[in-house]
Short mmCIF file of C-alpha atoms in Angstrom, two decimals:
data_model
loop_
_atom_site.label_atom_id
_atom_site.label_comp_id
_atom_site.label_asym_id
_atom_site.label_seq_id
_atom_site.Cartn_x
_atom_site.Cartn_y
_atom_site.Cartn_z
CA MET A 1 -3.20 11.45 -6.24
CA ALA A 2 -5.61 10.12 -3.62
CA GLU A 3 -8.17 12.43 -2.05
CA ILE A 4 -8.96 10.38 1.04
CA THR A 5 -6.65 10.94 3.97
CA VAL A 6 -9.02 9.97 6.75
CA PHE A 7 -7.70 7.36 9.28
CA HIS A 8 -4.19 7.98 7.97
CA PHE A 9 -1.32 9.18 10.10
CA GLN A 10 -0.53 12.85 9.55
CA ALA A 11 2.73 14.24 10.88
CA GLY A 12 2.28 16.78 13.67
CA ASN A 13 3.74 17.93 16.93
CA THR A 14 0.86 18.68 19.30
CA LEU A 15 0.61 17.17 22.81
CA ILE A 16 -1.46 14.18 21.71
CA TYR A 17 1.22 13.20 19.17
CA ARG A 18 3.76 12.99 21.96
CA LEU A 19 1.62 10.86 24.30
CA ASN A 20 2.75 7.26 24.67
CA THR A 21 0.75 5.01 22.34
CA LYS A 22 -0.21 2.53 25.07
CA LEU A 23 -1.68 5.36 27.13
CA LYS A 24 -3.37 6.78 24.03
CA LEU A 25 -4.91 3.38 23.31
CA LEU A 26 -6.08 3.14 26.92
CA LEU A 27 -7.62 6.62 26.67
CA LEU A 28 -9.41 5.56 23.48
CA LEU A 29 -10.89 2.55 25.29
CA ILE A 30 -11.93 4.57 28.37
CA TYR A 31 -13.55 7.32 26.28
CA SER A 32 -15.32 4.82 24.01
CA PHE A 33 -16.65 2.88 26.99
CA SER A 34 -17.74 6.10 28.74
CA ILE A 35 -19.60 7.38 25.69
CA TYR A 36 -21.72 4.21 25.65
CA GLN A 37 -22.40 4.38 29.41
CA LEU A 38 -23.09 8.09 29.91
CA SER A 39 -26.44 9.88 29.97
CA LEU A 40 -27.34 12.33 27.19
CA LYS A 41 -25.94 15.29 29.20
CA GLY A 42 -22.75 13.37 30.01
CA VAL A 43 -22.25 12.43 26.35
CA LEU A 44 -22.71 16.05 25.26
CA PHE A 45 -20.27 17.26 27.92
CA LEU A 46 -17.60 14.74 26.88
CA SER A 47 -18.28 15.48 23.20
CA ALA A 48 -17.54 19.16 23.81
CA PHE A 49 -14.18 18.19 25.30
CA ILE A 50 -13.46 15.83 22.36
CA PHE A 51 -14.25 18.60 19.84
CA ILE A 52 -11.87 20.95 21.64
CA ALA A 53 -9.22 18.19 21.52
CA VAL A 54 -9.90 17.65 17.77
CA SER A 55 -9.49 21.34 16.93
CA GLY A 56 -6.27 21.43 18.90
CA THR A 57 -4.71 18.23 17.53
CA LEU A 58 -5.74 17.77 13.92
CA THR A 59 -4.47 20.10 11.23
CA LYS A 60 -7.55 20.06 8.98
CA PRO A 61 -10.36 18.59 11.14
CA ALA A 62 -13.24 19.87 9.00
CA GLY A 63 -11.74 18.34 5.83
CA LEU A 64 -11.21 14.99 7.53
CA ILE A 65 -14.71 14.86 8.97
CA ARG A 66 -16.15 15.73 5.52
CA GLN A 67 -14.34 12.70 4.08
CA MET A 68 -16.29 10.41 6.38
CA LYS A 69 -19.53 10.82 4.45
CA GLY A 70 -19.35 7.07 3.73
CA PHE A 71 -20.43 6.53 7.33
CA ILE A 72 -23.67 8.50 6.86
CA PHE A 73 -25.40 5.38 5.55
CA ILE A 74 -24.55 3.46 8.75
CA LEU A 75 -25.62 6.45 10.83
CA ILE A 76 -29.02 6.52 9.09
CA LEU A 77 -29.40 2.78 9.70
CA ILE A 78 -28.67 3.20 13.43
CA VAL A 79 -31.21 6.02 13.83
CA ALA A 80 -33.82 4.26 11.69
CA ALA A 81 -33.45 0.99 13.62
CA SER A 82 -34.03 2.78 16.88
CA MET A 83 -36.96 4.83 15.56
CA THR A 84 -38.74 1.72 14.37
CA SER A 85 -38.10 -0.48 17.40
CA VAL A 86 -38.47 1.67 20.55
CA THR A 87 -42.07 1.89 21.78
CA GLY A 88 -43.59 5.06 23.29
CA ASP A 89 -45.55 8.14 22.21
CA PRO A 90 -46.16 7.91 18.45
CA LEU A 91 -45.02 10.94 16.46
CA PHE A 92 -47.85 10.51 13.96
CA THR A 93 -51.38 9.60 15.02
CA GLY A 94 -52.54 6.24 13.81
CA LEU A 95 -48.99 4.87 13.33
CA PRO A 96 -47.21 2.89 16.09
CA PHE A 97 -43.78 4.01 14.82
CA PRO A 98 -41.76 6.25 14.87
CA THR A 99 -42.05 7.26 18.49
CA ARG A 100 -40.73 10.30 20.35
CA GLU A 101 -38.65 8.02 22.60
CA GLY A 102 -37.36 6.11 19.55
CA LEU A 103 -36.31 9.33 17.84
CA LEU A 104 -34.43 10.54 20.93
CA SER A 105 -32.81 7.17 21.53
CA GLY A 106 -31.84 6.90 17.84
CA MET A 107 -30.30 10.35 17.87
CA LEU A 108 -28.31 9.49 21.00
CA ALA A 109 -27.14 6.19 19.50
CA GLY A 110 -26.18 8.00 16.28
CA TRP A 111 -24.33 10.68 18.19
CA ARG A 112 -22.43 8.02 20.18
CA PHE A 113 -21.45 6.36 16.90
CA VAL A 114 -20.18 9.67 15.49
CA MET A 115 -18.09 10.30 18.61
CA ILE A 116 -16.54 6.82 18.47
CA ILE A 117 -15.57 7.43 14.84
CA ILE A 118 -14.03 10.81 15.77
CA LEU A 119 -12.06 9.18 18.61
CA GLY A 120 -10.73 6.58 16.19
CA LEU A 121 -9.87 9.40 13.79
CA ILE A 122 -7.87 11.27 16.47
CA PHE A 123 -6.03 8.07 17.40
CA THR A 124 -5.09 6.98 13.88
CA THR A 125 -4.27 10.49 12.67
CA THR A 126 -1.89 11.23 15.55
CA THR A 127 -0.22 7.82 15.95
CA ARG A 128 2.35 6.27 13.64
CA PRO A 129 1.29 2.76 12.51
CA ASN A 130 4.51 1.22 13.78
CA GLN A 131 3.77 2.73 17.20
CA ILE A 132 0.25 1.22 17.16
CA HIS A 133 1.78 -2.07 16.16
CA ALA A 134 4.36 -1.93 18.96
CA ALA A 135 1.79 -0.86 21.58
CA VAL A 136 -0.72 -3.60 20.65
CA GLY A 137 2.12 -6.12 20.70
CA GLU A 138 3.22 -5.00 24.17
CA ILE A 139 -0.34 -5.02 25.54
CA LEU A 140 -1.03 -8.54 24.21
CA LYS A 141 2.34 -10.00 25.17
CA PRO A 142 1.37 -11.20 28.70
CA PHE A 143 -1.54 -13.26 27.33
CA PRO A 144 -0.65 -16.92 26.76
CA LEU A 145 -1.36 -18.61 23.39
CA VAL A 146 -1.71 -15.19 21.68
CA ASN A 147 0.56 -14.40 18.74
CA GLU A 148 0.81 -10.73 19.70
CA SER A 149 3.13 -9.75 16.86
CA ALA A 150 0.92 -11.25 14.15
CA ILE A 151 -2.24 -9.65 15.62
CA ALA A 152 -0.48 -6.28 15.88
CA ALA A 153 0.77 -6.51 12.28
CA ARG A 154 -2.72 -7.39 11.02
CA MET A 155 -4.18 -4.47 12.93
CA SER A 156 -1.65 -2.06 11.35
CA LEU A 157 -2.42 -3.42 7.89
CA THR A 158 -6.17 -3.15 8.45
CA ILE A 159 -5.82 0.51 9.42
CA MET A 160 -3.66 1.03 6.34
CA PHE A 161 -6.35 -0.49 4.11
CA ILE A 162 -9.25 1.75 5.31
CA PRO A 163 -8.43 4.80 3.13
CA ILE A 164 -7.65 2.50 0.17
CA LEU A 165 -11.10 0.94 0.54
CA MET A 166 -12.71 4.36 0.73
CA ASP A 167 -10.81 5.45 -2.40
CA MET A 168 -12.03 2.34 -4.24
CA LEU A 169 -15.58 2.99 -3.08
CA ASN A 170 -15.41 6.59 -4.34
CA GLU A 171 -14.13 5.45 -7.73
CA ILE A 172 -16.89 2.86 -8.05
CA ARG A 173 -19.50 5.48 -7.12
CA GLU A 174 -18.16 7.88 -9.75
CA ALA A 175 -18.12 5.12 -12.38
CA ARG A 176 -21.74 4.35 -11.47
CA LYS A 177 -22.68 7.98 -11.88
CA ALA A 178 -20.95 8.07 -15.28
CA ARG A 179 -23.04 5.10 -16.40
CA TYR A 180 -26.29 6.46 -14.91
CA ILE A 181 -26.58 3.51 -12.50
CA GLU A 182 -26.70 5.83 -9.46
CA GLY A 183 -30.35 6.69 -9.87
CA SER A 184 -31.58 3.08 -10.15
CA ARG A 185 -34.67 2.30 -8.07
CA ASN A 186 -33.77 -1.36 -7.75
CA PRO A 187 -32.05 -1.70 -4.33
CA VAL A 188 -30.53 -5.12 -5.21
CA LYS A 189 -28.95 -3.64 -8.35
CA ASN A 190 -27.77 -0.63 -6.36
CA ILE A 191 -26.04 -2.78 -3.77
CA SER A 192 -24.59 -5.33 -6.20
CA THR A 193 -23.11 -2.69 -8.53
CA ILE A 194 -21.13 -1.38 -5.57
CA THR A 195 -20.27 -4.54 -3.65
CA VAL A 196 -19.27 -6.81 -6.57
CA PRO A 197 -16.53 -4.52 -7.98
CA LEU A 198 -15.49 -3.49 -4.46
CA ILE A 199 -15.02 -7.06 -3.22
CA SER A 200 -13.24 -8.25 -6.38
CA GLY A 201 -11.01 -5.14 -6.28
CA VAL A 202 -10.14 -5.74 -2.64
CA ILE A 203 -9.33 -9.42 -3.26
CA LEU A 204 -7.07 -8.59 -6.21
CA ARG A 205 -5.37 -5.78 -4.32
CA ALA A 206 -4.87 -7.93 -1.21
CA GLY A 207 -3.31 -10.69 -3.34
CA GLU A 208 -0.87 -8.28 -5.00
CA THR A 209 -0.01 -6.63 -1.67
CA SER A 210 0.64 -9.94 0.06
CA MET A 211 2.97 -10.94 -2.79
CA ALA A 212 4.79 -7.61 -2.59
CA MET A 213 5.14 -8.04 1.18
CA GLU A 214 6.46 -11.56 0.74
CA SER A 215 9.07 -10.28 -1.71
CA ARG A 216 10.21 -7.88 1.02
CA LEU A 217 10.58 -10.80 3.44
CA TYR A 218 7.41 -10.35 5.49
CA SER A 219 6.83 -13.51 7.48
CA GLY A 220 3.63 -12.92 9.42
CA ALA A 221 4.92 -10.48 12.02
CA LEU A 222 6.60 -7.11 12.17
CA PRO A 223 9.26 -6.17 14.67
CA GLY A 224 7.99 -3.38 16.94
CA THR A 225 9.76 -0.65 18.87
CA LYS A 226 9.20 -0.56 22.61
CA GLN A 227 8.19 2.78 24.05
CA ALA A 228 8.90 3.55 27.70
CA VAL A 229 6.25 5.71 29.42
CA GLN A 230 7.61 8.96 30.83
CA ARG A 231 6.32 10.83 33.90
CA LYS A 232 4.98 13.79 31.91
CA GLU A 233 3.02 11.34 29.73
CA TYR A 234 1.30 9.94 32.83
CA LEU A 235 0.41 13.53 33.80
CA LEU A 236 -1.05 14.23 30.35
CA PHE A 237 -2.97 10.93 30.52
CA ALA A 238 -4.41 11.93 33.94
CA ALA A 239 -5.35 15.38 32.60
CA CYS A 240 -7.24 13.77 29.71
CA LEU A 241 -9.20 11.65 32.20
CA VAL A 242 -10.38 14.69 34.21
CA PRO A 243 -13.47 15.46 32.04
CA VAL A 244 -14.68 11.85 32.28
CA VAL A 245 -15.46 12.14 36.02
CA PRO A 246 -17.89 15.14 35.84
CA ALA A 247 -19.45 13.59 32.72
CA PHE A 248 -20.60 10.62 34.83
CA LEU A 249 -22.02 12.97 37.49
CA LEU A 250 -24.26 14.82 35.01
CA MET B 1 29.96 -17.77 -13.26
CA SER B 2 26.79 -15.86 -14.05
CA LEU B 3 24.94 -14.06 -11.26
CA LEU B 4 21.59 -15.62 -12.08
CA GLU B 5 20.82 -18.61 -14.24
CA VAL B 6 17.43 -19.86 -15.35
CA ARG B 7 17.34 -23.43 -16.68
CA ASN B 8 14.41 -24.81 -18.67
CA LEU B 9 11.78 -23.03 -16.58
CA LYS B 10 8.20 -24.15 -17.10
CA HIS B 11 5.07 -22.92 -15.38
CA LYS B 12 1.61 -24.31 -15.83
CA PHE B 13 -1.38 -22.74 -14.08
CA ARG B 14 -4.14 -24.84 -12.51
CA ASP B 15 -6.47 -24.12 -15.43
CA GLY B 16 -3.92 -25.72 -17.75
CA THR B 17 -2.48 -22.49 -19.23
CA GLU B 18 1.20 -22.88 -19.95
CA ALA B 19 2.65 -19.47 -19.02
CA LEU B 20 6.27 -20.57 -19.41
CA ARG B 21 7.25 -23.40 -21.76
CA GLY B 22 10.96 -23.89 -21.12
CA VAL B 23 12.80 -20.63 -20.53
CA SER B 24 16.59 -20.58 -20.16
CA PHE B 25 18.90 -17.59 -19.87
CA LYS B 26 21.73 -16.17 -17.80
CA VAL B 27 22.13 -12.79 -16.14
CA ASN B 28 25.65 -11.46 -15.63
CA SER B 29 26.65 -8.98 -12.98
CA GLY B 30 26.22 -5.43 -14.32
CA ASP B 31 23.75 -6.40 -17.05
CA PHE B 32 20.97 -4.01 -18.00
CA ILE B 33 18.40 -6.27 -19.58
CA ILE B 34 15.21 -5.18 -21.27
CA LEU B 35 12.63 -7.97 -21.07
CA ALA B 36 9.99 -7.21 -23.67
CA GLY B 37 6.97 -8.98 -25.06
CA LYS B 38 3.29 -8.41 -25.67
CA ASN B 39 0.65 -8.88 -22.96
CA GLY B 40 0.36 -12.52 -21.90
CA SER B 41 3.78 -13.48 -23.26
CA GLY B 42 4.93 -14.63 -19.80
CA LYS B 43 7.14 -11.71 -18.68
CA THR B 44 5.54 -11.14 -15.29
CA VAL B 45 5.25 -14.87 -14.55
CA LEU B 46 8.95 -15.26 -15.35
CA ILE B 47 10.16 -12.44 -13.08
CA ARG B 48 7.99 -13.64 -10.21
CA HIS B 49 9.91 -16.90 -10.34
CA LEU B 50 13.22 -15.02 -10.10
CA ASN B 51 12.17 -13.62 -6.72
CA GLY B 52 10.86 -16.96 -5.49
CA LEU B 53 7.24 -15.80 -5.48
CA TYR B 54 6.13 -18.48 -7.92
CA ILE B 55 7.22 -22.10 -7.78
CA PRO B 56 8.08 -23.54 -11.21
CA SER B 57 6.32 -26.62 -12.54
CA GLU B 58 9.67 -27.69 -13.99
CA GLY B 59 13.19 -26.30 -14.25
CA GLU B 60 15.44 -24.50 -11.83
CA ILE B 61 16.88 -21.07 -11.03
CA PHE B 62 20.33 -20.52 -9.61
CA PHE B 63 21.62 -17.40 -7.88
CA GLU B 64 25.41 -17.32 -7.61
CA GLY B 65 25.39 -20.99 -8.54
CA LYS B 66 23.02 -22.08 -5.75
CA PRO B 67 19.36 -23.11 -6.29
CA ILE B 68 17.13 -20.27 -5.11
CA HIS B 69 14.48 -22.43 -3.40
CA LYS B 70 17.06 -23.52 -0.80
CA GLN B 71 17.88 -19.95 0.29
CA ILE B 72 14.79 -17.90 -0.37
CA LYS B 73 15.44 -15.20 2.27
CA TRP B 74 18.93 -14.52 0.93
CA VAL B 75 17.61 -14.48 -2.64
CA ARG B 76 14.80 -12.03 -1.86
CA GLN B 77 17.29 -9.77 -0.13
CA ASN B 78 19.55 -9.85 -3.19
CA ILE B 79 16.93 -9.75 -5.92
CA GLY B 80 14.59 -6.83 -5.33
CA MET B 81 11.37 -6.52 -7.24
CA VAL B 82 9.43 -3.34 -8.03
CA PHE B 83 5.86 -4.31 -8.86
CA GLN B 84 3.87 -2.87 -11.74
CA ASP B 85 1.26 -1.38 -9.43
CA ALA B 86 3.26 0.70 -6.95
CA ASP B 87 0.14 1.09 -4.79
CA SER B 88 0.06 -2.60 -3.99
CA GLN B 89 3.67 -2.47 -2.83
CA ILE B 90 2.97 0.26 -0.27
CA VAL B 91 2.20 -1.20 3.14
CA SER B 92 2.85 1.62 5.60
CA GLN B 93 1.38 5.00 6.36
CA THR B 94 4.50 7.12 6.01
CA VAL B 95 7.21 7.19 3.35
CA TRP B 96 9.88 6.51 5.98
CA ASN B 97 8.07 3.52 7.50
CA ASP B 98 7.34 2.01 4.12
CA THR B 99 10.99 2.20 3.12
CA ALA B 100 11.92 0.61 6.45
CA PHE B 101 9.56 -2.35 5.93
CA GLY B 102 12.15 -4.59 4.20
CA PRO B 103 15.10 -3.83 6.54
CA GLU B 104 12.79 -4.35 9.54
CA ASN B 105 11.87 -7.78 8.22
CA LEU B 106 15.59 -8.49 7.91
CA ARG B 107 15.69 -7.89 11.70
CA LEU B 108 18.55 -5.40 11.36
CA PRO B 109 19.60 -3.22 14.32
CA LYS B 110 17.70 0.10 14.55
CA ALA B 111 20.74 2.21 13.62
CA ASP B 112 21.37 0.12 10.48
CA ILE B 113 17.71 0.40 9.47
CA GLU B 114 17.81 4.18 9.85
CA LYS B 115 21.00 4.42 7.83
CA ARG B 116 19.61 2.24 5.03
CA VAL B 117 16.29 4.06 4.90
CA SER B 118 17.98 7.42 4.92
CA ASN B 119 20.37 6.41 2.10
CA ALA B 120 17.55 4.91 0.03
CA LEU B 121 15.33 8.00 0.36
CA LEU B 122 18.25 10.28 -0.48
CA ALA B 123 19.05 8.13 -3.52
CA VAL B 124 15.55 8.59 -4.95
CA GLY B 125 15.30 12.22 -3.83
CA MET B 126 12.41 11.69 -1.41
CA MET B 127 13.95 12.57 1.92
CA GLU B 128 11.85 15.71 2.30
CA LEU B 129 8.69 13.60 1.94
CA LYS B 130 9.66 11.12 4.66
CA ASP B 131 6.71 11.99 6.94
CA HIS B 132 4.16 12.13 4.12
CA SER B 133 1.48 9.54 3.64
CA PRO B 134 2.36 7.35 0.59
CA HIS B 135 -1.34 7.27 -0.20
CA ASN B 136 -1.19 10.96 -1.20
CA LEU B 137 1.91 10.81 -3.42
CA SER B 138 1.79 11.21 -7.19
CA GLY B 139 2.20 8.14 -9.44
CA GLY B 140 5.88 8.87 -10.07
CA GLU B 141 6.59 9.47 -6.40
CA LYS B 142 4.86 6.21 -5.45
CA ARG B 143 7.06 4.32 -7.91
CA LYS B 144 10.17 6.04 -6.52
CA LEU B 145 9.04 5.02 -3.04
CA ALA B 146 8.69 1.42 -4.23
CA ILE B 147 12.25 1.64 -5.58
CA ALA B 148 13.47 3.12 -2.27
CA GLY B 149 11.83 0.24 -0.40
CA ILE B 150 13.82 -2.21 -2.52
CA LEU B 151 17.07 -0.20 -2.34
CA ALA B 152 16.90 -0.25 1.45
CA MET B 153 17.28 -4.03 1.28
CA ASP B 154 20.58 -3.53 -0.57
CA PRO B 155 19.89 -5.92 -3.48
CA ARG B 156 22.33 -6.80 -6.25
CA ILE B 157 19.67 -7.29 -8.92
CA ILE B 158 16.68 -4.97 -9.28
CA ILE B 159 13.72 -6.17 -11.35
CA LEU B 160 11.25 -3.51 -12.46
CA ASP B 161 7.90 -4.68 -13.79
CA GLU B 162 6.54 -2.14 -16.33
CA PRO B 163 8.04 0.86 -14.51
CA PHE B 164 6.60 3.44 -16.93
CA THR B 165 2.96 2.33 -16.80
CA ASN B 166 0.46 5.07 -15.87
CA LEU B 167 3.14 7.76 -15.63
CA ASP B 168 3.11 11.12 -17.37
CA TYR B 169 6.10 12.45 -19.33
CA THR B 170 7.81 13.99 -16.26
CA GLY B 171 7.20 10.84 -14.24
CA ILE B 172 8.75 8.65 -16.96
CA ILE B 173 11.85 10.87 -17.21
CA ASP B 174 12.19 10.83 -13.42
CA ILE B 175 11.90 7.04 -13.12
CA LEU B 176 14.13 6.42 -16.13
CA GLY B 177 16.77 8.68 -14.58
CA GLN B 178 16.54 6.65 -11.35
CA ILE B 179 16.92 3.34 -13.19
CA VAL B 180 19.98 4.55 -15.11
CA LYS B 181 21.47 5.90 -11.86
CA LEU B 182 20.90 2.54 -10.14
CA HIS B 183 22.66 0.76 -12.98
CA LYS B 184 25.59 3.17 -12.88
CA SER B 185 25.89 2.61 -9.13
CA GLY B 186 26.55 -1.09 -9.77
CA HIS B 187 23.12 -2.73 -9.70
CA THR B 188 22.15 -5.33 -12.25
CA ILE B 189 18.87 -4.28 -13.84
CA ILE B 190 16.09 -6.31 -15.41
CA CYS B 191 13.48 -3.95 -16.79
CA VAL B 192 10.23 -5.47 -18.01
CA THR B 193 8.62 -3.20 -20.58
CA HIS B 194 7.10 -3.10 -24.01
CA GLU B 195 7.88 0.61 -24.33
CA ILE B 196 11.44 -0.14 -25.40
CA GLU B 197 12.04 3.19 -27.15
CA LYS B 198 12.13 4.89 -23.74
CA VAL B 199 14.99 2.88 -22.30
CA LEU B 200 16.71 0.57 -24.81
CA TYR B 201 19.69 2.91 -25.32
CA HIS B 202 20.85 2.23 -21.74
CA SER B 203 20.61 -1.56 -21.94
CA ASN B 204 23.15 -4.13 -23.08
CA ARG B 205 20.66 -6.94 -23.83
CA LEU B 206 17.19 -7.27 -25.24
CA ILE B 207 15.21 -10.38 -24.39
CA ILE B 208 11.90 -10.78 -26.19
CA MET B 209 9.33 -13.24 -24.91
CA ASP B 210 6.62 -14.77 -27.01
CA ARG B 211 4.00 -17.30 -25.90
CA GLY B 212 5.98 -18.46 -22.85
CA LEU B 213 9.33 -18.79 -24.61
CA ILE B 214 12.35 -16.58 -25.20
CA ALA B 215 12.07 -15.63 -28.85
CA GLU B 216 15.14 -13.36 -28.97
CA ASP B 217 18.08 -12.82 -26.63
CA THR B 218 20.29 -10.40 -28.44
CA LEU B 219 22.08 -7.07 -28.54
CA PRO B 220 19.60 -4.16 -28.46
CA GLU B 221 20.83 -2.74 -31.76
CA LYS B 222 20.08 -6.07 -33.47
CA GLY B 223 16.83 -6.86 -31.69
CA ILE B 224 14.98 -3.66 -32.60
CA PHE B 225 14.48 -4.77 -36.19
CA ASN B 226 12.48 -7.83 -35.12
CA THR B 227 10.18 -6.35 -32.48
CA HIS B 228 7.17 -6.05 -34.81
CA LYS B 229 7.16 -9.85 -35.20
CA TYR B 230 6.32 -10.20 -31.50
CA GLY B 231 3.67 -7.52 -31.10
CA ILE B 232 6.00 -4.81 -29.77
CA THR B 233 5.80 -1.35 -31.32
CA PRO B 234 8.80 -1.04 -33.68
CA PRO B 235 10.96 1.83 -32.42
CA MET B 236 11.27 3.30 -35.90
CA GLU B 237 9.54 6.12 -37.69
CA GLU B 238 9.31 7.07 -41.31
CA ARG B 239 10.56 10.49 -42.39
CA GLU B 240 10.42 11.42 -46.06
CA GLY B 241 10.21 7.77 -47.05
CA ILE B 242 13.23 6.73 -44.99
CA GLU B 243 12.94 4.59 -41.87
CA ILE B 244 14.74 6.18 -38.95
CA VAL B 245 15.49 4.47 -35.66
CA ARG B 246 14.40 6.61 -32.73
CA ASP B 247 16.80 7.79 -30.02
CA MET B 248 15.93 4.81 -27.77
CA THR B 249 15.92 6.91 -24.62
CA TRP B 250 13.76 9.64 -23.22
CA LEU B 251 16.67 10.98 -21.19
CA LYS B 252 18.33 13.95 -22.83
#
């Protein structure tokens, strides 16, 4: 039985589950954009609201967030890049980097990244994949020369593959530990012993899955179900936008 | 007329490996065929042709007398295939949606899809798990979900590729029970396995493949005495110096 459930739909019945997927997607975009535009205070204010929303919508938020430890590496990279590139007051005398400004900017960038991941987590955990597929299809439909159904189907499949990839990664890590490769000081060996089996596993799995899909008559697109937006959903959408306004004023 | 007919099927891979070297056989409606053979004998390559997933280098396959390559959608609807790795067959994030994947691709009306999915999940006893993530199911449940996904397409023939692989005792009993139930409900079954002692009792034919050819196509009670020649564990055991044929089913 798999241990990773992050980015997977989990049945529930809170308000966010009942919100129309198009509006939910729009909220995700507005919140993500805001987080990258807001000041530190604004980001913290909006984060507080997001955390309240997480505790009210997800059944086991702490467990899900723990499963995202795979992202820690990217988080460290973001903070490190900022610490070693932003000029200002050096933290250690005699060394140009890291700087106080770089550390603060790196922490803010890292925090923004964490919040974006949590927003994605709320969206994927509370929205059925076929609803995501239908909403993306509907949003893209007015654009000419865009195969909205194929793009929507690929997006659903990509979301479906995230926990599988994380499972594979965990297995590879454990196999490395069992063979004492984990502690190797050679960074090239460290990276290659993870990426080579991961990529070959993904290619094999994708080949088998595409064949299984073909045998069930998949032809490049999935039929979606249209969802009409109701008045109470617009009200909920507006209520979710309320904290964004004061966040910009801070 | 037979339901499915394979005539002189050959398949050569790009590297020159001849996976099938002229396979011919017929499948009659209501058959329960065990397709056995050691690893690399060509079993999986053969069944992938039956579903139109592989194109033969030579030879032809007929379903209800018509060549399958001319009506691939109809053939895939009528010949369902359960893959060896159930995980690779799962493409949705809930049990219900995954079962609905095939009927949705058939572009059926919503009410028909719901009816088919509901019937399929009830048939495999997974209705109460309909909102669960397939990713978190046990091995046996995943395989039952894969069967439900095929059942929802309402096929006449169901092909199962190594259905007992990686399952524990309970899982094997559960899946075997499902397969026997499917056969009793009128489906034609082709079960690919080398663990013949688990299922042979329920079958009416044993086909053994060896190096890309059909080595035996016989009654199960006759075929069991030759299995050792083709690298399949003989379903016999020795008790007090006498060779005894095992029960040939794990269902009690």
